[in-house]
Coordinates of C-alpha atoms and ligand atoms in Angstrom, one line a residue:
M1 CA 92.7 91.6 129.9
T2 CA 92.2 88.0 128.8
T3 CA 95.1 85.7 128.3
P4 CA 95.4 85.0 124.6
R5 CA 94.8 81.5 123.5
S6 CA 97.4 80.0 121.2
T7 CA 96.9 79.8 117.5
P8 CA 95.1 76.6 116.5
L9 CA 97.6 73.9 115.5
D10 CA 96.3 73.6 111.9
F11 CA 98.6 75.5 109.5
S12 CA 100.9 75.5 106.5
Y13 CA 104.2 77.4 106.7
E14 CA 106.7 77.7 104.0
T15 CA 110.2 79.0 104.7
R16 CA 111.6 80.9 101.8
P17 CA 115.2 80.6 100.9
A18 CA 116.4 84.1 101.9
R19 CA 119.6 84.6 103.8
V20 CA 119.6 87.5 106.2
V21 CA 122.7 89.3 107.5
F22 CA 122.0 91.9 110.2
R23 CA 124.9 94.0 111.5
S24 CA 125.9 97.6 111.9
G25 CA 128.0 98.5 108.9
A26 CA 127.0 95.4 107.0
S27 CA 126.0 97.3 103.8
V28 CA 129.6 97.9 103.1
T29 CA 131.3 95.1 105.1
A30 CA 129.0 92.2 104.2
T31 CA 127.5 93.0 100.8
P32 CA 130.7 92.1 98.8
G33 CA 131.0 88.8 100.5
E34 CA 127.3 88.0 100.0
A35 CA 127.7 88.8 96.3
A36 CA 130.6 86.4 96.1
R37 CA 128.7 83.8 98.0
L38 CA 126.0 83.9 95.3
G39 CA 128.7 83.5 92.7
L40 CA 128.1 87.0 91.3
H41 CA 130.9 88.8 89.5
R42 CA 129.1 91.7 87.7
V43 CA 126.4 93.3 89.8
L44 CA 124.3 96.4 89.0
V45 CA 123.6 98.6 92.1
V46 CA 120.1 100.3 91.9
C47 CA 118.7 103.0 94.1
G48 CA 116.5 106.1 94.1
S49 CA 117.9 109.6 93.3
R50 CA 117.8 110.6 97.0
G51 CA 119.6 107.4 98.0
E52 CA 122.5 107.7 95.6
E53 CA 125.2 108.7 98.2
V54 CA 124.5 105.6 100.3
A55 CA 124.3 103.4 97.3
R56 CA 127.6 104.8 96.1
S57 CA 129.3 103.6 99.3
V58 CA 127.9 100.1 98.7
A59 CA 129.0 100.2 95.0
D60 CA 132.5 101.4 96.1
A61 CA 132.7 98.5 98.6
L62 CA 131.9 96.1 95.8
G63 CA 134.9 97.4 93.8
D64 CA 135.3 95.6 90.5
T65 CA 132.3 93.4 91.1
C66 CA 130.1 96.5 90.6
V67 CA 129.5 97.2 86.9
G68 CA 127.3 100.2 87.4
L69 CA 125.1 102.4 89.6
H70 CA 121.6 103.2 88.4
S71 CA 119.7 105.7 90.4
G72 CA 116.4 105.6 88.5
A73 CA 114.1 104.0 91.1
R74 CA 110.7 105.7 91.6
M75 CA 107.7 105.1 93.8
H76 CA 105.5 102.2 92.6
V77 CA 107.9 101.1 89.8
P78 CA 106.5 102.8 86.6
V79 CA 106.9 100.3 83.8
E80 CA 109.1 102.6 81.8
V81 CA 111.5 103.0 84.8
A82 CA 111.7 99.2 84.9
D83 CA 112.3 98.9 81.2
R84 CA 115.1 101.4 81.4
A85 CA 116.8 99.6 84.4
V86 CA 116.6 96.3 82.6
E87 CA 118.3 97.9 79.5
V88 CA 121.0 99.2 81.8
A89 CA 121.5 95.8 83.4
R90 CA 121.7 94.1 80.1
A91 CA 124.0 96.7 78.5
A92 CA 126.4 96.3 81.5
G93 CA 126.3 92.5 81.3
A94 CA 125.2 92.3 84.9
D95 CA 124.8 88.8 86.4
G96 CA 123.1 90.1 89.6
C97 CA 121.5 93.2 91.2
V98 CA 122.0 94.9 94.5
A99 CA 119.0 97.2 95.5
V100 CA 119.9 99.8 98.1
G101 CA 117.1 101.9 99.6
G102 CA 113.4 101.8 100.5
G103 CA 110.6 99.8 99.0
S104 CA 110.9 101.8 95.8
A105 CA 114.5 100.8 95.1
I106 CA 113.9 97.2 96.2
G107 CA 110.8 97.2 93.9
L108 CA 113.0 98.2 91.0
G109 CA 115.5 95.5 91.9
K110 CA 112.5 93.0 91.9
A111 CA 111.4 94.2 88.4
I112 CA 115.0 93.5 87.1
A113 CA 114.9 90.1 88.8
L114 CA 111.6 89.4 87.2
R115 CA 112.4 90.6 83.7
A116 CA 116.1 89.7 83.3
G117 CA 116.2 86.8 85.7
L118 CA 119.0 88.2 87.8
P119 CA 119.4 87.2 91.4
L120 CA 118.7 90.1 93.8
I121 CA 120.5 91.2 97.0
A122 CA 118.4 93.8 99.0
V123 CA 120.0 96.4 101.3
P124 CA 116.9 98.1 102.9
S125 CA 117.0 101.6 104.3
T126 CA 113.4 101.9 105.4
Y127 CA 111.0 99.6 107.3
S128 CA 108.8 98.8 104.4
G129 CA 109.4 95.0 104.4
S130 CA 109.4 94.6 100.7
E131 CA 112.8 92.8 100.9
M132 CA 111.2 89.9 102.7
T133 CA 108.5 89.1 100.1
S134 CA 108.2 87.6 96.7
V135 CA 105.7 90.2 95.7
W136 CA 106.5 92.5 92.8
G137 CA 104.6 95.6 91.5
L138 CA 104.6 97.5 88.2
T139 CA 102.6 100.6 87.4
E140 CA 101.4 101.2 83.8
H141 CA 98.9 103.9 82.8
G142 CA 98.3 104.8 86.4
V143 CA 97.3 101.2 87.3
K144 CA 99.6 99.2 89.6
R145 CA 99.7 95.4 88.9
T146 CA 101.2 93.2 91.6
G147 CA 102.0 89.5 91.6
R148 CA 104.0 86.8 93.4
D149 CA 107.0 85.2 91.9
S150 CA 109.7 83.4 93.8
S151 CA 112.4 84.8 91.4
V152 CA 112.0 88.3 92.8
Q153 CA 112.5 87.2 96.5
P154 CA 115.9 88.6 97.4
R155 CA 118.4 85.8 97.7
C156 CA 120.1 87.7 100.5
V157 CA 119.0 90.7 102.7
V158 CA 121.7 92.8 104.3
Y159 CA 120.3 94.9 107.2
D160 CA 122.5 97.7 108.3
P161 CA 121.1 100.0 111.0
E162 CA 123.7 102.6 110.1
L163 CA 121.9 103.1 106.7
T164 CA 118.7 104.2 108.6
L165 CA 120.4 106.9 110.7
G166 CA 119.5 109.5 108.0
L167 CA 115.9 108.4 107.6
P168 CA 114.0 111.5 108.7
V169 CA 111.9 111.2 111.8
P170 CA 108.5 111.6 110.1
L171 CA 109.4 108.9 107.6
S172 CA 110.8 106.7 110.3
V173 CA 107.5 106.9 112.2
T174 CA 105.2 106.3 109.2
S175 CA 107.5 103.6 107.8
G176 CA 107.6 101.9 111.2
I177 CA 103.8 101.9 111.4
N178 CA 103.8 100.5 107.8
A179 CA 105.8 97.6 109.2
L180 CA 103.4 97.2 112.2
A181 CA 100.6 96.9 109.7
H182 CA 102.2 93.7 108.2
A183 CA 102.4 92.1 111.6
V184 CA 98.8 93.2 112.6
E185 CA 97.3 91.7 109.4
A186 CA 99.4 88.6 109.6
L187 CA 97.9 87.9 113.1
Y188 CA 94.4 87.4 111.6
A189 CA 95.5 86.1 108.2
P190 CA 94.0 82.8 107.0
D191 CA 97.5 81.4 106.7
V192 CA 98.8 82.5 110.1
S193 CA 100.9 79.9 111.9
P194 CA 102.5 79.7 115.3
I195 CA 105.8 80.9 114.0
V196 CA 104.2 83.8 112.2
T197 CA 102.4 84.7 115.5
L198 CA 105.8 84.7 117.3
M199 CA 107.4 86.8 114.7
A200 CA 104.5 89.3 114.6
E201 CA 104.5 89.6 118.4
E202 CA 108.3 90.2 118.6
G203 CA 108.2 92.5 115.6
V204 CA 105.5 94.7 117.1
R205 CA 107.3 94.7 120.5
A206 CA 110.6 95.8 118.9
M207 CA 109.1 98.4 116.6
A208 CA 106.6 99.9 119.0
G209 CA 109.3 100.1 121.7
A210 CA 111.9 101.6 119.4
L211 CA 109.9 104.3 117.5
P212 CA 109.6 106.8 120.4
E213 CA 113.3 106.4 121.0
V214 CA 114.1 106.9 117.3
A215 CA 111.9 110.0 117.2
A216 CA 113.6 111.4 120.4
A217 CA 117.1 110.6 119.2
P218 CA 117.3 109.8 115.5
G219 CA 121.1 109.1 115.8
D220 CA 120.7 106.5 118.5
L221 CA 122.1 103.5 116.7
E222 CA 120.9 101.0 119.2
A223 CA 117.2 102.2 118.9
R224 CA 117.7 102.2 115.1
G225 CA 118.9 98.7 115.3
R226 CA 115.8 97.6 117.2
A227 CA 113.5 99.3 114.8
L228 CA 115.2 97.6 111.8
Y229 CA 115.0 94.3 113.6
G230 CA 111.3 94.8 114.1
A231 CA 111.0 95.8 110.5
W232 CA 112.6 92.5 109.5
L233 CA 110.2 90.4 111.6
C234 CA 107.2 92.3 110.4
G235 CA 108.4 92.0 106.8
A236 CA 108.8 88.3 107.3
C237 CA 105.1 88.2 108.4
L238 CA 104.1 90.0 105.3
G239 CA 106.1 87.5 103.1
A240 CA 104.6 84.5 104.9
T241 CA 100.9 85.4 104.9
T242 CA 98.0 86.9 102.9
M243 CA 97.1 90.4 103.8
G244 CA 93.5 91.6 104.3
L245 CA 91.3 94.8 104.2
H246 CA 94.0 97.1 105.6
H247 CA 96.5 96.4 102.8
K248 CA 93.8 96.4 100.2
L249 CA 92.5 99.8 101.3
C250 CA 96.0 101.3 101.3
H251 CA 96.6 99.8 97.8
V252 CA 93.4 101.5 96.5
L253 CA 94.2 104.8 98.2
G254 CA 97.8 104.8 96.9
G255 CA 97.1 103.3 93.5
S256 CA 93.9 105.1 92.5
F257 CA 94.0 108.3 94.6
G258 CA 97.8 109.0 94.7
L259 CA 98.1 109.0 98.5
P260 CA 101.7 108.4 99.9
H261 CA 102.5 104.8 100.9
A262 CA 103.7 104.8 104.5
E263 CA 101.6 107.8 105.6
T264 CA 98.4 106.1 104.3
H265 CA 99.3 102.9 106.2
T266 CA 99.8 105.0 109.3
V267 CA 96.4 106.8 109.1
V268 CA 94.3 103.7 108.1
L269 CA 95.8 101.0 110.4
P270 CA 93.9 101.9 113.6
Y271 CA 90.6 102.1 111.7
A272 CA 91.1 98.9 109.8
L273 CA 92.0 97.2 113.0
A274 CA 88.9 98.6 114.8
Y275 CA 86.8 97.4 111.9
N276 CA 88.2 93.9 112.1
A277 CA 88.6 93.7 115.9
P278 CA 85.2 92.0 116.6
A279 CA 86.1 89.2 114.2
A280 CA 89.8 88.8 115.3
P281 CA 89.8 88.3 119.1
R282 CA 93.1 86.3 119.1
A283 CA 95.0 89.0 117.1
I284 CA 93.6 91.7 119.4
A285 CA 94.6 89.7 122.5
V286 CA 98.2 89.3 121.3
L287 CA 98.5 92.9 120.4
A288 CA 96.9 94.0 123.7
R289 CA 99.4 92.0 125.6
V290 CA 102.4 93.3 123.6
L291 CA 101.3 96.9 123.6
G292 CA 100.1 96.8 127.2
T293 CA 96.7 98.3 126.5
D294 CA 93.0 97.3 126.3
D295 CA 92.4 99.7 123.4
V296 CA 94.8 98.5 120.6
P297 CA 93.5 100.7 117.8
G298 CA 93.6 103.7 120.0
A299 CA 97.1 102.9 121.2
L300 CA 98.4 102.5 117.6
R301 CA 96.8 105.8 116.7
E302 CA 98.4 107.5 119.7
L303 CA 101.8 105.9 119.1
A304 CA 101.9 107.4 115.6
G305 CA 100.1 110.7 116.3
G306 CA 102.0 111.3 119.4
L307 CA 105.2 111.2 117.3
G308 CA 103.9 113.8 114.9
A309 CA 102.5 111.5 112.2
P310 CA 99.4 112.6 110.2
R311 CA 96.1 111.4 111.8
T312 CA 93.6 111.9 109.0
L313 CA 93.1 111.0 105.3
A314 CA 92.1 114.7 104.8
E315 CA 95.7 115.7 105.8
L316 CA 97.0 113.3 103.1
G317 CA 95.1 115.1 100.4
L318 CA 92.1 112.7 99.9
K319 CA 88.9 114.5 98.9
E320 CA 85.7 113.9 100.7
T321 CA 84.1 113.2 97.4
D322 CA 86.5 110.3 96.8
L323 CA 85.4 108.4 99.9
A324 CA 82.5 106.5 98.3
A325 CA 84.5 105.6 95.2
A326 CA 87.4 104.3 97.3
A327 CA 85.0 102.3 99.5
T328 CA 83.3 100.7 96.5
Q329 CA 86.7 99.8 94.9
A330 CA 88.0 98.3 98.2
A331 CA 84.9 96.3 98.7
A332 CA 84.6 95.1 95.1
E333 CA 87.7 92.8 95.1
S334 CA 87.8 89.6 97.0
Y335 CA 90.5 88.9 99.5
P336 CA 90.6 87.2 102.9
N337 CA 89.5 89.2 105.8
P338 CA 88.2 88.2 109.3
R339 CA 85.2 90.4 109.0
E340 CA 82.9 90.6 106.0
V341 CA 83.9 93.6 103.8
T342 CA 80.9 95.7 102.6
A343 CA 81.0 99.0 100.7
H344 CA 78.8 100.5 103.5
G345 CA 81.2 99.2 106.2
V346 CA 84.3 100.4 104.4
L347 CA 82.7 103.8 103.8
G348 CA 82.2 104.1 107.6
L349 CA 85.8 103.2 108.2
L350 CA 87.1 105.6 105.6
T351 CA 84.9 108.4 106.8
A352 CA 86.2 107.9 110.3
A353 CA 89.8 107.9 109.0
Y354 CA 89.1 111.0 106.9
E355 CA 87.7 112.9 109.8
G356 CA 90.1 111.5 112.4
W357 CA 87.4 110.1 114.8
E358 CA 88.4 107.8 117.6
P359 CA 88.9 104.4 116.0
R360 CA 86.1 102.4 117.7
S361 CA 84.5 99.2 116.4
E362 CA 81.0 100.3 117.5
V363 CA 81.2 103.1 114.9
F364 CA 81.3 100.8 111.9
Ligands
NAD401 P1 110.4 104.7 99.3 O1 111.3 103.6 99.0 O2 109.7 105.4 98.2 O3 111.2 105.8 100.2 C1 110.6 107.0 100.6 C2 111.5 108.1 100.5 O4 112.5 108.0 101.5 C3 112.3 108.3 99.2 O5 112.3 109.6 98.8 C4 113.7 107.7 99.6 O6 114.6 108.3 98.7 C5 113.8 108.1 101.0 N1 114.7 107.3 101.8 C6 114.7 105.9 101.8 N2 115.6 105.5 102.7 C7 116.2 106.6 103.3 C8 117.2 106.9 104.3 N3 117.7 105.8 105.0 N4 117.5 108.1 104.6 C9 116.9 109.2 104.0 N5 115.9 109.0 103.0 C10 115.6 107.8 102.7 O7 109.3 104.3 100.3 P2 109.0 103.0 101.2 O8 107.9 103.3 102.1 O9 110.2 102.4 101.7 O10 108.5 102.0 100.1 C11 107.2 102.2 99.5 C12 107.1 101.4 98.2 O11 107.5 100.0 98.4 C13 105.7 101.4 97.6 O12 105.8 101.4 96.2 C14 105.2 100.1 98.1 O13 104.1 99.6 97.3 C15 106.4 99.2 98.0 N6 106.3 98.0 98.9 C16 106.3 96.8 98.3 C17 106.2 95.7 99.1 C18 106.3 94.3 98.5 O14 106.2 93.3 99.2 N7 106.4 94.2 97.2 C19 106.2 95.8 100.5 C20 106.2 97.1 101.1 C21 106.3 98.2 100.2

């Protein structure tokens, strides 16, 4: 294995004004103090229907500062769901929002921040990384629009490993690989910088090391803590850089073909990385060192598959007849990617991911 050369010293890096509190139990012990720190007196707690119990404990800890609990979050933030949440926030006279849950709950909190201008505190319970970005998403008539706006960046993120103890193993694994995908694409992003490389490297190390332990013992708080720590670092990479082909493909497969978010990231990542590998030698060298392998795409595929995650797009419900349309769509838009994106190349990538072939660069 070659020793990776350092990232060239020519970069821009913007630190975003997010405060992070990481501690076991912090969702209930730290959130009230964080709301007070932001000068908030009337916060609305939002969550998804399955996360209501956990969100209730945060709402209870907030006491009189909580003016309501709204459990209407849904995947990809349908616009009517956002409209309803904004109405609830306005009717309650909320001056801030606390989103408790995965990327869907945090996405709803961001929609409220965008529409009603309320500061957001995020209390994540998955490894999606949305809490570390200023990216919002809204879905209308089946089309998901996304954008960047500094007002949706959570003002504080409270990481509590205890919240993730109930995250089922299959979702822990796929959500963990979703996090790794942020770090992987950050390593070859046009706006990568030395600090992002460090965060990506440490994030991949923490997450890849923790996932087998989480899968073996889901109640192991220490392993859960390391996974969440990895998710934070990978999410910070996502927030600091511009993602490439992998994220674009997953956006297309989720948005236009209804595939599930974390599972799609899990299946596609080894193939997207194999596609990009010839044009991203520095990223591959960093990942090879961290993962201790000469075959990074294969190792990522084995990490997830060995823990029971789906290995093919067919398993996720994609139809063979959809492959060409998905490839055309993913190749039509322009976004930065280390290797040229062609419809033919993406079709090869998607076919390999659909069939579950070995993720090898030579195939594409
Ligand atoms: P999710 O929030 O939809 O959660 C998946 C499922 O897990 C839900 O049913 C939820 O109720 C359940 N769940 C969450 N935490 C749990 C816990 N601790 N224990 C038990 N069950 C739990 O899925 P996700 O993968 O976290 O997020 C995906 C969404 O986030 C997508 O819409 C994606 O586009 C968005 N996202 C946005 C960004 C961004 O920067 N804007 C980044 C990443 C993801």
